[in-house]
XYZ file of C-alpha atoms in Angstrom:
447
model
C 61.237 146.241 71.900
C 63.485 143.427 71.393
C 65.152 141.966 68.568
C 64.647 137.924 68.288
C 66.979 135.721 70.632
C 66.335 138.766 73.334
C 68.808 140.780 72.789
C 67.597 144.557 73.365
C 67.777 147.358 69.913
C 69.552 150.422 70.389
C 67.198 153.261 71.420
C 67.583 156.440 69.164
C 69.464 158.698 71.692
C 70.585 161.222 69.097
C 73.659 158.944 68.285
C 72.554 158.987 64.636
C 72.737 163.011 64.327
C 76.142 163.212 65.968
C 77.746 160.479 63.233
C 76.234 162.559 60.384
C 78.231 165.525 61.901
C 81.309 163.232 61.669
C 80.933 162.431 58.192
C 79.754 165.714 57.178
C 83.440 167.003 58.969
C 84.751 164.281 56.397
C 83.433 165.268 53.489
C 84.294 169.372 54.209
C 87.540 167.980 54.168
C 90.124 169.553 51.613
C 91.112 167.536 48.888
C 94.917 169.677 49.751
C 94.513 168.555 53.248
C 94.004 164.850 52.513
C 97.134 164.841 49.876
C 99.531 166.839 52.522
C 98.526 164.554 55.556
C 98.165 161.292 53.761
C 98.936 158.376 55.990
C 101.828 157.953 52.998
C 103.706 159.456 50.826
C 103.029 161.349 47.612
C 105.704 162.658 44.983
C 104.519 163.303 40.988
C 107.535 163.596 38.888
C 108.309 164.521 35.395
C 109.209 161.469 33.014
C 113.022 162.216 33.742
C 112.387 161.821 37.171
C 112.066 165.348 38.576
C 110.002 166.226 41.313
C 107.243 168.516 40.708
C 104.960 167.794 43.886
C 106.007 165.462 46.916
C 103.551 165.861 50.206
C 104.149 166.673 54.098
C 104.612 163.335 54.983
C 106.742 162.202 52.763
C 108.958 165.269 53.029
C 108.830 164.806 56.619
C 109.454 160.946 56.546
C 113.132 161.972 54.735
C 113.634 165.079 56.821
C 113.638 167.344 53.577
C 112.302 170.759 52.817
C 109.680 171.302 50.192
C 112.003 174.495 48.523
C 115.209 172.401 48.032
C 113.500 169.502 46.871
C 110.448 170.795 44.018
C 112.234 171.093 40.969
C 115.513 170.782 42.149
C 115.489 166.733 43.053
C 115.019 163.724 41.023
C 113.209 160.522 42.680
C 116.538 158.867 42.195
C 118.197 161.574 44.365
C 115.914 160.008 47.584
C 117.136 156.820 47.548
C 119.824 154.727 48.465
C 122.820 153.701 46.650
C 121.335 150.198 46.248
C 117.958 151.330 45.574
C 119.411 154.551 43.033
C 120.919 151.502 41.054
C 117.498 149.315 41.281
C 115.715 152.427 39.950
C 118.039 152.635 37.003
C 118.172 149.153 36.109
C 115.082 147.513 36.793
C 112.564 149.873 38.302
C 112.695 152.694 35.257
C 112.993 150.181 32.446
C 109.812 148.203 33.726
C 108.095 151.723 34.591
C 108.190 152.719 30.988
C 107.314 149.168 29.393
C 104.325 148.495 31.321
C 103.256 151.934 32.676
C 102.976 150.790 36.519
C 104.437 149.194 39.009
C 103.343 147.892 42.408
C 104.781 147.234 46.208
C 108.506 147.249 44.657
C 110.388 146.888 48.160
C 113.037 150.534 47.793
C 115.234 152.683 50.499
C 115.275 155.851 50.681
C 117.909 158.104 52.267
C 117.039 160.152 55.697
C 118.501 162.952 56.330
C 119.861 162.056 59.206
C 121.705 159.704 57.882
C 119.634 156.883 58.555
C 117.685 154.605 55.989
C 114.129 154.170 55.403
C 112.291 150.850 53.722
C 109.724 151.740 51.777
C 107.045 150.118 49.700
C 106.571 152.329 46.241
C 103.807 151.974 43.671
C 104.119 154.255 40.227
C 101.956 154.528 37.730
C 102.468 156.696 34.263
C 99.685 159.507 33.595
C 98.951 160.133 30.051
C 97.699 162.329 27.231
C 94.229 162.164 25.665
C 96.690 161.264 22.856
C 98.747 158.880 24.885
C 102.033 160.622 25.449
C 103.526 159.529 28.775
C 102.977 163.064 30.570
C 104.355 162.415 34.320
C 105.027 159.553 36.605
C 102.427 159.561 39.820
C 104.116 157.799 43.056
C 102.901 156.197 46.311
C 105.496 155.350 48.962
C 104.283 153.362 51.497
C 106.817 152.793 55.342
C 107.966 149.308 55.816
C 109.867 149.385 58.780
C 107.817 147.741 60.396
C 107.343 145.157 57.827
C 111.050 144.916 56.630
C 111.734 143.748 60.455
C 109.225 141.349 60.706
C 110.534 139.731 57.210
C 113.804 139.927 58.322
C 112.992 138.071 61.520
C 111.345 135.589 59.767
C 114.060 135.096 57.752
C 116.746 135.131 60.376
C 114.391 132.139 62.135
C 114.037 130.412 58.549
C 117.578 130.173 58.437
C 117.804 129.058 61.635
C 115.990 126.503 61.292
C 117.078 125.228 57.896
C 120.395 125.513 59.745
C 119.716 123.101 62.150
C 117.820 121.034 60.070
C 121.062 121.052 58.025
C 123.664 120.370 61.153
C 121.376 117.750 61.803
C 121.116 115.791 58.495
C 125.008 116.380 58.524
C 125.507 114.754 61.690
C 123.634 111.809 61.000
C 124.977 111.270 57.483
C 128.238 111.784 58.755
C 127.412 109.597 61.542
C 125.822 106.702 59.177
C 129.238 107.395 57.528
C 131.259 106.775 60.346
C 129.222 103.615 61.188
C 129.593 102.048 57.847
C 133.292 102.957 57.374
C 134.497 101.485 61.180
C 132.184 98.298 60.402
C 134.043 97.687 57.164
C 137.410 99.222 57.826
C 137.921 98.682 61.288
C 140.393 96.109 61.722
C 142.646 97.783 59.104
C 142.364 101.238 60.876
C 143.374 99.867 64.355
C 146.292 98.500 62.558
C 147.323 101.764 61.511
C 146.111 103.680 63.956
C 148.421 101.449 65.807
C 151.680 102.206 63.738
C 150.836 105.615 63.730
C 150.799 106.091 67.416
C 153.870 104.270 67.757
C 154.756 107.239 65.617
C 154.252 109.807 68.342
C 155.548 108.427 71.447
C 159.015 106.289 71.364
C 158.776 103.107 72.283
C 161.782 102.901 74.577
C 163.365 105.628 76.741
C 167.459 105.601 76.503
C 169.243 104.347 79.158
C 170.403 107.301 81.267
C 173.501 107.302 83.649
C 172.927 107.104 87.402
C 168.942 107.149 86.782
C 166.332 104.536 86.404
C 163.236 104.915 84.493
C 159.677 103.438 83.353
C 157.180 104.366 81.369
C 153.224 103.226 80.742
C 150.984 104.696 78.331
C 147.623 103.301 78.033
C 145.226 104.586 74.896
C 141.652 105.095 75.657
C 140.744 103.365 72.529
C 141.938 101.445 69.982
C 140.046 103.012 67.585
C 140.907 106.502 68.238
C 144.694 108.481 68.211
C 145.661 109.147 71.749
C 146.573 112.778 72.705
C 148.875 111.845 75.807
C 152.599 112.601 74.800
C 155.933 111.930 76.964
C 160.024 111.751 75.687
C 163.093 111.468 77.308
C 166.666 113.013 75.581
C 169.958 114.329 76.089
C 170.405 117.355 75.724
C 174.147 117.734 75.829
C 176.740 116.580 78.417
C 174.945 114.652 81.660
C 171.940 117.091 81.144
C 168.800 115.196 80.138
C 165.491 116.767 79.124
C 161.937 115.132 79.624
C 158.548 116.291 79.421
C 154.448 114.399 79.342
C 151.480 116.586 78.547
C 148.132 115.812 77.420
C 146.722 117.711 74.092
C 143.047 118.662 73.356
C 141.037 116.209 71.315
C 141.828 112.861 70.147
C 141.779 111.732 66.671
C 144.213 112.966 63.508
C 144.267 116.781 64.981
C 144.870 115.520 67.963
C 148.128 113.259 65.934
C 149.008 116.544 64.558
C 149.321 118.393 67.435
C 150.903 115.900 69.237
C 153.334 115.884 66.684
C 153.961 119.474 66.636
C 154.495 119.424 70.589
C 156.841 116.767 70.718
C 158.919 118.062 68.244
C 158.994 121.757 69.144
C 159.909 120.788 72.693
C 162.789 118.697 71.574
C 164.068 121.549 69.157
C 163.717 124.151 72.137
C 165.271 122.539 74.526
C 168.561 121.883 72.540
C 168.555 125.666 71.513
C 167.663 126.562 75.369
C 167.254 123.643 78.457
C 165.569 125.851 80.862
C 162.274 124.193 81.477
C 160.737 127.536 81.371
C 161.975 128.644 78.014
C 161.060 125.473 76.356
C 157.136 125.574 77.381
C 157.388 129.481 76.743
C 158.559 128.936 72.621
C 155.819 126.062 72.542
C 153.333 128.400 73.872
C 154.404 130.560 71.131
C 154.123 128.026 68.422
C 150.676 126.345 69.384
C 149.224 129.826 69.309
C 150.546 131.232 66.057
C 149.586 128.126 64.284
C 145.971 127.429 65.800
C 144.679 129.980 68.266
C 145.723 132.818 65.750
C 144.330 131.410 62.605
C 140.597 131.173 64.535
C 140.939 127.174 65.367
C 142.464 127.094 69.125
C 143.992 123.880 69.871
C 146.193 123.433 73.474
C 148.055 121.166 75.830
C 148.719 120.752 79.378
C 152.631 120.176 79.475
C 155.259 119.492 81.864
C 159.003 119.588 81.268
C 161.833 118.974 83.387
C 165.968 118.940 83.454
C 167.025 116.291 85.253
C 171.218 116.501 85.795
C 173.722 114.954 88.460
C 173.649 117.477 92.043
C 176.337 119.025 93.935
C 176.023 115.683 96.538
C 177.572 112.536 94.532
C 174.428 110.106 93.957
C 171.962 112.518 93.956
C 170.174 114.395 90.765
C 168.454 117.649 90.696
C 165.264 118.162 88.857
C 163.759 121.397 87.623
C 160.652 121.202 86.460
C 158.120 124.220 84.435
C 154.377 123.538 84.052
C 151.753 124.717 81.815
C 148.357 123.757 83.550
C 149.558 120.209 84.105
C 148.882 118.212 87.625
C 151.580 118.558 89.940
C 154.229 115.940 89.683
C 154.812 113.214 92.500
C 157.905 112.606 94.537
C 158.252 109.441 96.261
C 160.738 109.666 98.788
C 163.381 107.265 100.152
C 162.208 108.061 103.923
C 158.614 106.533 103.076
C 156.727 109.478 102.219
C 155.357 110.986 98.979
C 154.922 114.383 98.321
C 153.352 116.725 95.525
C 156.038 119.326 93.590
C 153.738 121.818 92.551
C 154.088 124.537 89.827
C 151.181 126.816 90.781
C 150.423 129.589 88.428
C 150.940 127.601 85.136
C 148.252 128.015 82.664
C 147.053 126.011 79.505
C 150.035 126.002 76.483
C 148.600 128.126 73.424
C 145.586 129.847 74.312
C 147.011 132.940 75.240
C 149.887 135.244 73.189
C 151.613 134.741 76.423
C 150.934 132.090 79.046
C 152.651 132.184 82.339
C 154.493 129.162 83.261
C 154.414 127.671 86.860
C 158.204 126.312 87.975
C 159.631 124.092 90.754
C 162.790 122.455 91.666
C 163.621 119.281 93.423
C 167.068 117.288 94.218
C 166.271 113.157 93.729
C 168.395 111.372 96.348
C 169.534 107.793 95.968
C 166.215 105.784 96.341
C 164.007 108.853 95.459
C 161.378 108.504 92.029
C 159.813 111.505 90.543
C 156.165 110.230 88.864
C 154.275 112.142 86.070
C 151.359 111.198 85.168
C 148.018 112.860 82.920
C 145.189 113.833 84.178
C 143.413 110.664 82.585
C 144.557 108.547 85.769
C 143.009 111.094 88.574
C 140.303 111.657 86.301
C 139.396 107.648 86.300
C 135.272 107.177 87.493
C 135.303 105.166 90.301
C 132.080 104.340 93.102
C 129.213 101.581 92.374
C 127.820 104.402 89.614
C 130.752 105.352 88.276
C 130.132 108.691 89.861
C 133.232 109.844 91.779
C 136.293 110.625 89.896
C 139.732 109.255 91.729
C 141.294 112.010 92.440
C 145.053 113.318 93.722
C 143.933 112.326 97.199
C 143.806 109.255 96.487
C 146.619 109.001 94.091
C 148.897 110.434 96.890
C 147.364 108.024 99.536
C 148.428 105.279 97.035
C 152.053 106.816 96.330
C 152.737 107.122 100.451
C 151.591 103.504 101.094
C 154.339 102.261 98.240
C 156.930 104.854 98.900
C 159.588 104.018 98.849
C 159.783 102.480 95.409
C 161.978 102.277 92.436
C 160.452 103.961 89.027
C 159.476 99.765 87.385
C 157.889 98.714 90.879
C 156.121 102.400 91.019
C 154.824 102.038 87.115
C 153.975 98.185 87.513
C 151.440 99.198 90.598
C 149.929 101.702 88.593
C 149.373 100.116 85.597
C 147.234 97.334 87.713
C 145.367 100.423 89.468
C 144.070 101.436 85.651
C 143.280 97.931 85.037
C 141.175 98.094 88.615
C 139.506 100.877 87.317
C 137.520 98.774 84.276
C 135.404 100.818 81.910
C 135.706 103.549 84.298
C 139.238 104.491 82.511
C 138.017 106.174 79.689
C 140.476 108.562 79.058
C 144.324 108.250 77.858
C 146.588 107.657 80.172
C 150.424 108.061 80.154
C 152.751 107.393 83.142
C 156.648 108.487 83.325
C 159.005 107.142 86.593
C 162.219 108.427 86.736
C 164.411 107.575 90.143
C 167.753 107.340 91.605
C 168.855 103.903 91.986
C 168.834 103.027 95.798
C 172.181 100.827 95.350
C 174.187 100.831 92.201
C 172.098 99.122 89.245
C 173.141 98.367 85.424
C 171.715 100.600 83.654
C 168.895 99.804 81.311
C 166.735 101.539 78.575
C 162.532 101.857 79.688
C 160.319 99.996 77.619
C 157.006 101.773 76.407
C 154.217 99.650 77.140
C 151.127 101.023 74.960
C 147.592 99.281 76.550
């Protein structure tokens, strides 16, 4: 026989005797049996809080035995520090004003040292006259649930941290709109001034040397973070150095500042090139890398001082992650001094410091120069970066030339390069005069 829509009835096959059996089982059950083996826990306790009856599972949940604990424990005594203070404050006071309590979220200690998350439920048993007689406790595991809340929670806050960096970004964007539109002319004024500030605008006129000097600022409306000086540091021994810091903007001002200025002080306690990016290393990383915001520099410094031939000058140079400096030689060559080895100033404790030396002979020039002029995009898509190929290719089809002739052909190369120059750029000549030339101080040239 079918039921309607065709779909067949169970024959009788005897299933119906066998699930009587099942509940019959059920119902033989002890009442003990049920309380012991509980899916959860089970603890009655006097009004003070002493245990008089706790079940297997519960015991077995906390790793405790049933002799030590009857009689001898209070219900504060299984639970955390946390929770022991929750009890005592909260849980108890509420327990005796309203007589029960439901899913209160606890932990309770494990023997093993561990911690257990527990839902409990209480609820006061009375007299027939109403005297609170004992307190009646289910404890419930929440392991499982206290990690799926605390997931939830750790993707809540994920989320509302996003949705946070985000509404900060484009208020602080809509911010930085509003303030360059209104403010704009004023801050390239000063941002102006202020750069001046960081770089001098002249070199001094050094004995038996000529020099030049280009620096060209990405944007107007941003603080460069290319750096270069020139000094004496006692007798006919002149220091000079060009780097490139992290950043642009104010920190990147800062920095700069603190560079420039460390460099000059080091190198008047100690010339070696060496020693001078070594203490700056030192510097940079107790004052940002230490205190958990790294800041850094690519650096090169040099000694530049008459030789042992008359007319010539010997340069020693130390680098710290910098590109190799360019010689261009009076024969009609050019030729990279490199300083392998060198590694970025203040990221590490102790950065090692790559070191070269070079004599400059009467018609020689020595070029530095930042990474912003190899790094120019060049190609129909702006897709191919220049490169020290072709920056020595370039050098070698001008050498030989004098430090003004060598900075003047750059300085129209960045202009070639258009909007593909998007980074600073600073550029520092220094040569031996071919012939015998009055000596005159290098202008600074900001672009």
């Amino acid at each position: 026989m079918c039921r309607t829509g065709g779909v067949p009835e169970p024959a009788d096959t005897g299933d119906e005797a066998s699930t009587n059996a099942a509940f019959t089982a059920l119902l033989e059950d002890s009442a003990e049996d049920l309380y012991e083996s509980a899916p959860c826990g089970y603890l009655s306790t006097m009004m003070d809080g002493t245990i008089a009856k706790i079940n297997t599972t519960l015991l077995n949940w906390l790793g405790l035995e049933r002799e030590s604990t009857v009689g001898r424990k209070r219900f504060p005594d299984l639970l955390t520090v946390g929770g022991k203070l929750y009890h005592e404050t909260h849980f108890a006071p509420l327990l005796r004003m309203q007589g029960e309590l439901r899913g209160i979220a606890l932990e309770m200690k494990v023997r093993s040292g561990g911690r257990l998350p527990v839902l409990v439920s209480s609820v006061v048993k009375h007299s027939t006259e109403g005297e609170p007689l004992l307190i009646r406790t289910t404890v419930f595991d929440a392991s499982d649930r206290r990690a799926y809340e605390e997931e939830l929670l750790r993707r809540r806050q994920e989320a509302e941290q996003a949705r946070a960096e985000a509404e900060r970004a484009r208020l602080e964007a809509e911010e930085a709109r509003r303030q360059a539109e209104t403010d704009r002319a004023r801050l390239a004024d000063a941002l102006a001034v202020l750069q001046q500030s960081l770089v001098p605008t002249s070199l001094p006129a050094v004995p038996g040397l000529e020099t030049a000097v280009h620096y060209h600022t990405a944007s107007p409306d941003r603080l460069g973070g290319d750096f270069y000086d020139l000094f004496s540091v006692g007798g006919d021994r002149w220091a000079f150095f060009l780097g490139d810091v992290c950043g642009k903007g104010p920190e990147a001002a800062s920095l700069t500042s603190l560079t420039r200025y460390t460099l000059r002080a080091a190198a008047h306690h100690d010339p070696d090139p060496a020693a001078a990016l070594t203490t700056l290393n030192a510097v940079l990383h107790e004052r940002y890398t230490a205190s958990g915001n790294p800041r850094y520099c690519t650096c090169i410094f040099g000694t530049v001082e008459p030789g042992a031939d008359h007319g010539h000058m010997t340069v020693r140079l130390a680098s710290g992650g910098h590109p190799p400096a360019l010689l261009l030689r009076a024969e009609g060559h050019a030729e990279f001094l490199p300083t392998p080895g060198g590694m970025l100033v203040g990221v590490l404790p102790s950065a090692p410091v790559g070191t070269a030396q070079a004599t400059l002979a009467p018609g020689d020039t020595l070029l530095l120069y930042t990474d912003g002029l190899t790094e120019a995009r060049t190609g129909p898509g702006r897709g191919d970066l220049y490169g020290e190929d072709a920056l020595y290719a370039f050098a070698t089809d001008r050498a030989p030339a004098p430090p003004r002739q060598v900075i003047t052909a750059l300085t129209g190369l960045l202009e070639s390069f258009g909007d593909g120059l998007d980074d600073d750029t600073a550029l520092l000549a220094l040569g031996v005069p071919a012939t015998p030339s009055p000596v005159r101080p290098a202008t600074n040239r900001p672009r």
